[in-house]
PDB file of C-alpha atoms in Angstrom:
ATOM      1  CA  MET B   1      47.015  -2.990 -24.219  1.00 68.00           C
ATOM      2  CA  PRO B   2      47.108  -6.460 -22.459  1.00 83.00           C
ATOM      3  CA  VAL B   3      44.640  -7.016 -19.602  1.00 82.00           C
ATOM      4  CA  LYS B   4      46.145  -8.583 -16.343  1.00 88.00           C
ATOM      5  CA  LYS B   5      43.962 -10.935 -13.994  1.00 88.00           C
ATOM      6  CA  ILE B   6      44.510 -11.310 -10.332  1.00 89.00           C
ATOM      7  CA  SER B   7      42.701 -13.263  -7.846  1.00 92.00           C
ATOM      8  CA  ILE B   8      41.440 -11.416  -4.688  1.00 91.00           C
ATOM      9  CA  PRO B   9      39.407 -12.742  -1.978  1.00 93.00           C
ATOM     10  CA  GLU B  10      35.808 -11.495  -2.134  1.00 91.00           C
ATOM     11  CA  ASP B  11      36.041  -9.991   1.395  1.00 91.00           C
ATOM     12  CA  VAL B  12      39.365  -8.027   0.776  1.00 92.00           C
ATOM     13  CA  ILE B  13      37.561  -6.580  -2.316  1.00 86.00           C
ATOM     14  CA  ILE B  14      34.488  -5.617  -0.332  1.00 88.00           C
ATOM     15  CA  GLY B  15      36.719  -3.960   2.448  1.00 90.00           C
ATOM     16  CA  MET B  16      38.578  -1.977  -0.073  1.00 88.00           C
ATOM     17  CA  LEU B  17      35.336  -0.661  -1.652  1.00 85.00           C
ATOM     18  CA  ARG B  18      34.000   0.254   1.652  1.00 89.00           C
ATOM     19  CA  SER B  19      36.950   2.519   2.253  1.00 92.00           C
ATOM     20  CA  VAL B  20      36.591   4.481  -0.971  1.00 89.00           C
ATOM     21  CA  PRO B  21      34.409   7.599  -0.966  1.00 89.00           C
ATOM     22  CA  GLU B  22      31.035   6.856  -2.688  1.00 83.00           C
ATOM     23  CA  SER B  23      31.872   9.553  -5.011  1.00 82.00           C
ATOM     24  CA  SER B  24      34.712   7.458  -6.577  1.00 89.00           C
ATOM     25  CA  LEU B  25      32.527   4.300  -6.507  1.00 86.00           C
ATOM     26  CA  VAL B  26      30.585   5.141  -9.692  1.00 85.00           C
ATOM     27  CA  GLU B  27      33.830   5.643 -11.705  1.00 86.00           C
ATOM     28  CA  ILE B  28      35.157   2.199 -10.454  1.00 84.00           C
ATOM     29  CA  PHE B  29      32.172   0.236 -11.327  1.00 83.00           C
ATOM     30  CA  TRP B  30      31.877   2.157 -14.679  1.00 83.00           C
ATOM     31  CA  LYS B  31      35.736   1.115 -15.523  1.00 82.00           C
ATOM     32  CA  ALA B  32      35.403  -2.530 -13.808  1.00 81.00           C
ATOM     33  CA  VAL B  33      31.937  -3.600 -14.958  1.00 81.00           C
ATOM     34  CA  VAL B  34      30.499  -1.652 -17.671  1.00 76.00           C
ATOM     35  CA  ARG B  35      31.420  -2.744 -21.143  1.00 76.00           C
ATOM     36  CA  GLU B  36      31.292  -0.394 -24.005  1.00 78.00           C
ATOM     37  CA  ASP B  37      28.553  -1.496 -26.449  1.00 80.00           C
ATOM     38  CA  THR B  38      27.669   0.581 -29.405  1.00 85.00           C
ATOM     39  CA  ALA B  39      25.089  -1.972 -30.945  1.00 90.00           C
ATOM     40  CA  PRO B  40      21.132  -0.722 -30.972  1.00 94.00           C
ATOM     41  CA  LEU B  41      19.145  -2.294 -27.933  1.00 93.00           C
ATOM     42  CA  ASN B  42      17.343  -5.428 -28.694  1.00 95.00           C
ATOM     43  CA  SER B  43      13.872  -5.921 -27.568  1.00 97.00           C
ATOM     44  CA  ALA B  44      14.794  -7.564 -24.436  1.00 96.00           C
ATOM     45  CA  GLU B  45      17.264  -4.852 -23.461  1.00 95.00           C
ATOM     46  CA  LYS B  46      14.754  -2.210 -24.251  1.00 96.00           C
ATOM     47  CA  ARG B  47      12.176  -4.011 -21.844  1.00 97.00           C
ATOM     48  CA  ALA B  48      15.004  -4.350 -19.012  1.00 96.00           C
ATOM     49  CA  VAL B  49      15.353  -0.362 -19.534  1.00 96.00           C
ATOM     50  CA  LYS B  50      11.697   0.373 -19.278  1.00 97.00           C
ATOM     51  CA  ASP B  51      11.266  -1.948 -16.479  1.00 95.00           C
ATOM     52  CA  ALA B  52      14.369  -0.446 -14.700  1.00 93.00           C
ATOM     53  CA  LEU B  53      12.761   3.202 -15.360  1.00 94.00           C
ATOM     54  CA  ASP B  54       9.501   2.022 -13.980  1.00 95.00           C
ATOM     55  CA  ALA B  55      10.997   0.792 -10.750  1.00 93.00           C
ATOM     56  CA  TYR B  56      12.864   3.924 -10.247  1.00 91.00           C
ATOM     57  CA  THR B  57       9.686   6.030 -10.949  1.00 94.00           C
ATOM     58  CA  HIS B  58       7.749   3.991  -8.488  1.00 94.00           C
ATOM     59  CA  GLY B  59      10.543   4.092  -5.722  1.00 90.00           C
ATOM     60  CA  THR B  60      10.961   0.240  -5.841  1.00 90.00           C
ATOM     61  CA  THR B  61      14.898   0.197  -6.399  1.00 87.00           C
ATOM     62  CA  THR B  62      17.302  -1.038  -4.194  1.00 82.00           C
ATOM     63  CA  ASN B  63      19.088   1.628  -2.181  1.00 80.00           C
ATOM     64  CA  TRP B  64      22.635   1.570  -2.479  1.00 76.00           C
ATOM     65  CA  LYS B  65      23.259   2.036   1.311  1.00 77.00           C
ATOM     66  CA  SER B  66      21.382  -1.514   1.504  1.00 75.00           C
ATOM     67  CA  VAL B  67      23.766  -3.171  -0.588  1.00 72.00           C
ATOM     68  CA  ARG B  68      26.915  -1.801   0.863  1.00 63.00           C
TER      69      ARG B  68
END
């Protein structure tokens, strides 16, 4: 299926995302940002996952409300 690309000003996109319920945002980001990759993780990716889990465990992650 061909992919269409469009240009939209950043502030318009942010405005649209702010109007979407938070429960729907996760699905939107998975479809728009996350690529499917079935290859095994390399050492840098494994380290990034470990660092992220450590940050989550220690409560040093960024709160979504702060980004929003």
